Amino acid sequence: MTYPSVYLHKGKEESIARFHPWVFSGAIARKDDGIDEGDCVSVYSYDGRLLGNGHYQVGSIAVRLLTFDDTALDAAFFTSRLTEAWRLREAAGLVRDDNTAFRLVHGEGDFLPGLVVDVYGSTAVVQAHSPGMHFAREIVAEALVALNGAGIENVFYKSETTLPFKAHLDPVNRYLVGGFTTDVAVENGLQFHVDWLKGQKTGFFVDQRDNRALVEKYARGRNVLNMFCYTGGFSVYAMRGGAEQVHSVDSSTKAVRLTRQNVELNFGETERHQAFDEDAFKFLDTIEPEAYDLIILDPPAFAKHKKALRNALVGYRRLNAKAFEKIAKGGILFTFSCSQAVNREQFRLAVFSAAAQARRRVRILHQLTQPVDHPINIYHPEGEYLKGLVLYVE
Ligand code: SAH
């Protein structure tokens, strides 16, 4: 099936021949009249060869390609892509009674650019990042509920902050199917309240699952500081790992409350955990040296786009330097960057500079990345965003 046409300049078909799913606005030579935000379009090379079908949008990325042939972008298409995505999560061992939280669709990584779906038990939270996916939301919701064996009963649509506001789509966050049942999801046997109604992103950061499990392994007997704790994921794993003390810090009062709730949900009232509603930089300034021998730094993306790169690198260096100055001898630092604009080398260099500034002996124990439910499409390396280092500090 073909849609209204978009023709590219000569040579601009090359990246698409290598299955890169984006068409930049500058690559377009001409297009049919009347093509609007979110429309399905067919993309052609300068000499009229069909390259694929995708969603059109006004902006620098003008088309997000969903197919590299003439497959129709209909209900059958979405069912097929979602089924593949589900199979991958099953194959990776993520679908279990003791693990009900995972990302089912990770945009380009699941060949569905513009779409994110996180699953929390019987609820799927859908986020559209493109007008095309906004218009497809009902089809996506129906396909999710119909997914064989998935047990998805509720679909919450949450795109108020992810769609380009200039598109004037005025999305409303709401249930497309079902309604509220429970907000408790299970990750590796640990329970978490997930606030998809009011929380950040889809309510929980499933991308740190494997890295949290690694914190659990190192936590025994340690005094743990979990900076930028959000819902307390790392804290809860550190507690299960036998940490002596866990302190969680976040500048958001809501996040601190959620962290306390999640610790209580798993361990009841406990004096092993305390949460502080404070700025991370200020908190690090005030603590006694040597107070902590396991520190986790998982800040929000310091660079949301390329232009902010320089400042972001300064931010990572400052933050990590503060941690290196304070961490106890024999301490372990888990440090992350989720800025897509900062690459692995740049992040490592920022952390290296911080270590040198604090004059500590530092060794890299692990180099961390995003988990299998955030797969990187090999033709779309931009999909790699999460970087982490586990460091032994003497
Ligand atoms: N580690 C978390 C995710 C962190 S998201 C997890 O595993 O789920 C980043 C968090 O940093 C958010 O909760 C945000 O409220 C918090 N934050 C942002 N700026 C901050 C600052 N300057 N000091 C402390 N927390 C901050």
XYZ file of C-alpha atoms and ligand atoms in Angstrom:
420
model
C 0.000 0.000 0.000
C 1.227 3.499 -0.739
C 0.378 6.865 0.817
C 0.827 10.503 -0.306
C 4.342 10.891 -1.715
C 7.545 12.453 -0.458
C 10.459 12.609 -2.942
C 14.070 12.917 -1.801
C 17.017 14.741 -3.350
C 19.510 12.638 -5.276
C 21.827 10.761 -2.887
C 19.547 11.154 0.113
C 18.256 7.604 -0.348
C 21.621 6.205 0.763
C 21.083 6.218 4.529
C 17.656 4.670 3.995
C 19.214 1.921 1.881
C 21.199 1.187 5.071
C 17.897 1.047 6.992
C 18.323 4.260 8.944
C 14.709 5.188 9.789
C 14.884 8.999 9.703
C 14.390 11.379 6.785
C 15.602 14.889 7.596
C 13.637 17.844 6.241
C 16.640 18.979 4.165
C 16.614 15.667 2.271
C 13.158 16.304 0.824
C 13.011 17.630 -2.759
C 9.212 17.818 -3.062
C 6.056 16.320 -1.636
C 2.370 16.015 -2.464
C 0.174 18.952 -1.476
C -1.824 18.642 1.701
C 0.524 16.350 3.648
C 0.002 17.262 7.288
C 1.480 16.533 10.768
C 1.252 12.860 11.589
C 0.118 11.690 8.130
C 1.273 8.363 6.740
C 3.511 8.963 3.727
C 5.426 6.929 1.162
C 9.021 8.007 0.602
C 10.633 7.791 -2.865
C 14.150 8.293 -4.177
C 14.769 11.065 -6.724
C 14.239 8.518 -9.512
C 10.932 7.240 -8.173
C 11.919 4.068 -6.296
C 9.734 3.394 -3.247
C 11.947 3.425 -0.139
C 9.347 2.837 2.561
C 6.323 4.077 4.485
C 6.377 6.234 7.584
C 4.951 9.088 9.625
C 5.384 12.674 8.481
C 6.003 15.516 10.891
C 6.979 19.188 10.751
C 10.508 19.528 12.106
C 14.074 18.508 11.517
C 13.211 14.806 11.392
C 10.484 15.024 8.764
C 9.674 11.331 8.300
C 10.140 8.419 10.666
C 10.119 5.315 8.507
C 8.254 2.306 9.842
C 8.778 0.026 6.849
C 11.329 -0.255 4.056
C 8.749 -1.562 1.607
C 5.078 -0.955 0.834
C 3.636 -2.672 3.934
C 0.491 -0.833 5.062
C 0.660 0.936 8.450
C -2.543 -0.669 9.682
C -3.697 -2.732 12.660
C -2.012 -5.873 11.286
C 1.288 -4.007 11.044
C 1.148 -2.875 14.691
C 0.078 -6.320 15.875
C 3.013 -7.870 14.071
C 5.584 -5.393 15.472
C 4.186 -5.655 19.009
C 4.206 -9.447 18.820
C 7.894 -9.384 17.811
C 8.611 -7.017 20.688
C 6.831 -9.281 23.143
C 8.734 -12.343 21.884
C 12.037 -10.570 22.427
C 11.152 -9.765 26.061
C 10.108 -13.383 26.585
C 13.300 -14.660 24.977
C 15.308 -12.378 27.264
C 13.607 -13.870 30.326
C 11.953 -10.633 31.399
C 8.371 -11.917 31.481
C 8.049 -13.724 34.815
C 5.794 -13.745 37.866
C 8.588 -12.080 39.810
C 9.253 -9.536 37.031
C 6.237 -7.703 35.662
C 7.898 -4.375 34.782
C 9.727 -3.914 31.501
C 9.821 -1.823 28.359
C 7.877 -3.482 25.586
C 8.539 -0.925 22.856
C 11.666 1.183 22.675
C 11.104 3.320 19.570
C 13.629 2.685 16.823
C 15.036 -0.228 18.836
C 11.781 -2.073 18.182
C 11.326 -0.727 14.664
C 8.552 1.585 15.877
C 10.115 5.062 15.839
C 8.114 7.550 17.886
C 6.561 4.963 20.211
C 7.426 3.910 23.760
C 5.447 1.338 25.731
C 6.283 0.318 29.291
C 4.455 -2.599 30.878
C 3.654 -2.707 34.596
C 1.759 -5.932 35.239
C -1.607 -5.723 33.516
C -1.150 -2.032 32.649
C 0.699 -0.719 29.608
C 1.753 2.935 29.564
C 1.978 4.297 26.007
C 3.992 7.357 25.071
C 3.910 8.936 21.622
C 6.919 11.003 20.592
C 5.608 11.746 17.102
C 2.258 13.035 15.819
C 1.963 9.885 13.684
C 2.071 7.685 16.774
C -0.413 10.007 18.491
C -2.887 9.315 15.691
C -2.113 5.592 15.883
C -2.711 5.425 19.663
C -6.078 3.680 19.492
C -4.809 0.977 17.099
C -1.766 0.492 19.335
C -3.969 0.191 22.430
C -6.197 -2.397 20.780
C -3.206 -4.391 19.583
C -1.688 -4.340 23.084
C -4.813 -5.710 24.722
C -5.082 -8.392 22.048
C -1.447 -9.529 22.406
C -1.504 -13.253 22.976
C -0.619 -14.296 26.499
C 0.453 -10.816 27.565
C -2.440 -10.203 29.948
C -2.561 -6.466 29.279
C -5.954 -5.156 30.431
C -5.366 -1.440 30.892
C -3.697 1.006 28.536
C -2.774 4.444 29.842
C -1.827 7.059 27.256
C 0.714 9.593 28.512
C 1.968 12.002 25.868
C 1.244 15.457 27.284
C 4.947 16.228 27.572
C 6.452 14.101 24.802
C 4.742 15.417 21.668
C 5.997 18.542 19.889
C 3.719 21.235 21.295
C 3.820 23.156 18.005
C 1.852 20.316 16.452
C -1.191 21.529 18.449
C -2.392 18.013 19.166
C -3.330 18.795 22.769
C -2.992 15.208 23.925
C -4.789 14.321 27.128
C -3.272 11.783 29.500
C -5.945 9.128 30.014
C -6.832 5.454 29.916
C -7.546 4.339 26.358
C -8.608 0.913 27.623
C -9.640 -0.193 31.124
C -8.744 1.876 34.143
C -6.754 1.815 37.355
C -6.305 -1.603 38.943
C -3.054 -1.649 40.925
C 0.045 0.522 40.793
C 2.378 -2.156 42.160
C 4.801 -3.727 39.702
C 7.457 -6.332 40.427
C 11.071 -6.112 39.347
C 13.317 -9.071 40.098
C 11.065 -9.989 43.008
C 11.024 -6.474 44.492
C 7.810 -4.471 44.566
C 7.432 -0.890 43.429
C 4.588 1.595 43.372
C 4.616 3.088 39.892
C 2.968 6.475 39.484
C 2.172 6.687 35.782
C -0.517 9.290 36.448
C 1.777 11.948 37.891
C 5.309 10.540 37.876
C 8.171 11.322 35.507
C 8.256 9.596 32.107
C 6.037 6.511 32.318
C 6.366 6.415 36.107
C 9.426 4.233 36.595
C 12.898 3.843 35.117
C 12.982 0.242 33.957
C 16.259 0.879 32.150
C 18.304 0.558 35.367
C 17.053 -2.955 36.226
C 20.314 -4.824 35.516
C 22.438 -2.083 37.054
C 20.345 -2.143 40.210
C 20.897 -5.890 40.438
C 24.652 -5.218 40.282
C 24.366 -2.709 43.147
C 22.647 -5.451 45.151
C 25.720 -7.668 44.693
C 28.101 -5.015 46.043
C 25.884 -3.693 48.843
C 26.562 -6.121 51.698
C 27.698 -4.294 54.824
C 28.113 -0.977 53.009
C 26.900 2.529 53.749
C 25.077 3.413 50.582
C 24.238 6.836 49.176
C 21.720 6.767 46.323
C 21.741 10.179 44.652
C 18.893 11.155 42.304
C 16.876 8.278 43.725
C 13.494 9.022 42.057
C 11.376 5.971 43.060
C 14.197 4.444 45.094
C 15.068 1.583 42.744
C 18.751 1.386 43.634
C 17.967 1.870 47.344
C 15.594 -1.074 47.522
C 18.089 -3.393 45.779
C 20.899 -2.206 48.086
C 18.682 -2.975 51.095
C 18.022 -6.501 49.826
C 21.746 -6.881 49.200
C 22.377 -6.406 52.912
C 23.533 -2.791 53.057
C 24.221 -1.519 56.556
C 22.582 1.870 55.868
C 20.968 3.358 52.777
C 20.443 7.077 52.261
C 18.395 8.272 49.275
C 18.464 11.817 47.938
C 16.268 13.597 45.400
C 15.337 17.244 44.948
C 11.724 16.277 44.292
C 9.545 15.873 47.391
C 7.283 13.494 45.485
C 10.239 11.290 44.557
C 11.407 11.138 48.164
C 7.911 10.163 49.264
C 7.747 7.412 46.631
C 11.151 6.112 47.699
C 10.013 5.885 51.324
C 6.836 4.087 50.233
C 8.789 1.608 48.139
C 11.250 0.813 50.908
C 8.335 0.264 53.262
C 6.503 -1.881 50.731
C 9.443 -4.309 50.660
C 10.939 -4.078 54.130
C 8.290 -2.484 56.369
C 9.335 0.249 58.768
C 13.106 0.186 58.980
C 15.838 2.332 60.410
C 18.259 1.099 57.767
C 16.853 3.630 55.301
C 16.512 7.402 55.278
C 15.455 9.691 52.419
C 16.367 13.353 51.980
C 14.609 15.949 49.922
C 17.647 17.969 48.792
C 19.757 19.141 45.897
C 22.404 16.528 45.095
C 25.286 18.976 44.743
C 24.475 20.660 48.065
C 24.043 17.322 49.811
C 27.460 16.113 48.639
C 29.011 19.343 49.913
C 27.644 18.867 53.414
C 28.398 15.192 54.092
C 31.362 14.034 56.160
C 34.211 12.509 54.151
C 34.258 8.697 54.337
C 30.578 8.569 55.403
C 29.666 6.374 52.439
C 31.466 3.507 50.757
C 28.961 2.883 47.964
C 27.647 5.880 46.057
C 25.242 5.856 43.115
C 25.010 8.880 40.835
C 22.147 8.603 38.367
C 21.343 12.190 37.411
C 18.764 13.277 34.822
C 20.103 13.898 31.303
C 22.395 16.929 31.608
C 22.381 17.377 27.806
C 19.013 17.080 26.123
C 20.556 18.058 22.765
C 23.973 18.524 21.133
C 24.167 22.267 21.894
C 24.135 21.580 25.618
C 27.043 19.124 25.382
C 29.814 21.338 26.803
C 27.833 22.362 29.861
C 26.721 18.795 30.392
C 30.301 17.523 30.456
C 31.212 20.199 33.009
C 28.193 19.091 35.059
C 29.250 15.422 35.018
C 32.793 16.362 35.983
C 31.651 18.541 38.908
C 29.206 15.974 40.210
C 31.636 13.079 40.008
C 34.478 15.127 41.518
C 32.299 15.785 44.580
C 31.636 12.067 44.946
C 35.342 11.192 44.521
C 36.223 13.758 47.202
C 33.849 12.221 49.719
C 33.725 8.482 49.080
C 35.483 6.264 51.652
C 38.672 4.345 50.814
C 37.779 1.056 49.172
C 34.543 2.653 48.098
C 32.530 1.760 45.028
C 31.048 4.419 42.788
C 28.261 3.647 40.335
C 28.085 6.622 37.992
C 25.710 7.079 35.044
C 24.811 9.341 32.174
C 21.534 8.964 30.311
C 22.204 11.889 27.937
C 22.001 10.600 24.408
C 24.076 13.574 23.221
C 27.018 12.498 25.424
C 28.848 9.497 24.060
C 30.612 6.774 26.027
C 34.094 8.241 25.484
C 33.049 11.754 26.463
C 31.410 10.509 29.625
C 34.433 8.429 30.555
C 36.680 11.423 30.002
C 34.508 13.603 32.274
C 34.691 10.971 35.027
C 38.435 10.542 34.452
C 38.967 14.307 34.871
C 36.891 14.251 38.056
C 38.982 11.413 39.497
C 42.211 13.241 38.680
C 40.874 16.456 40.189
C 40.125 14.619 43.445
C 43.539 12.869 43.236
C 42.076 9.395 43.902
C 43.325 6.021 42.657
C 40.474 4.716 40.561
C 39.902 1.497 38.650
C 37.057 0.584 36.324
C 35.291 -2.604 37.450
C 32.338 -2.621 35.071
C 31.170 -0.650 32.056
C 27.410 -0.561 32.021
C 24.783 0.090 29.418
C 21.059 -0.167 28.791
C 19.264 -3.510 29.222
C 17.806 -5.838 26.591
C 14.365 -4.267 26.707
C 15.990 -1.052 25.397
C 17.551 -2.673 22.332
C 19.680 -0.691 19.923
C 18.703 -1.024 16.299
C 22.049 -1.711 14.620
C 21.175 0.735 11.831
C 20.292 3.454 14.346
C 23.270 3.840 16.700
C 21.679 7.030 18.116
C 19.503 4.637 20.137
C 22.352 4.013 22.566
C 21.962 6.424 25.474
C 22.640 4.866 28.879
C 26.270 4.694 29.991
C 27.587 3.708 33.368
C 30.859 2.979 35.133
C 31.442 1.047 38.318
C 34.626 2.311 39.909
C 36.784 1.096 42.775
C 38.139 4.107 44.609
C 41.173 3.964 46.896
N 17.933 6.596 39.759
C 16.529 6.691 39.450
C 16.243 7.570 38.248
C 16.792 8.970 38.356
S 15.911 10.130 37.400
C 15.962 5.284 39.258
O 16.690 4.304 39.341
O 14.765 5.187 39.041
C 16.633 11.611 37.919
C 16.121 12.137 39.260
O 16.954 13.239 39.608
C 14.698 12.688 39.272
O 13.946 12.013 40.237
C 14.842 14.169 39.643
O 13.824 14.627 40.533
C 16.167 14.184 40.335
N 16.922 15.448 40.299
C 17.061 16.316 39.276
N 17.907 17.311 39.604
C 18.331 17.066 40.875
C 19.238 17.708 41.753
N 19.879 18.810 41.397
N 19.444 17.152 42.965
C 18.790 16.025 43.345
N 17.935 15.370 42.533
C 17.706 15.875 41.320
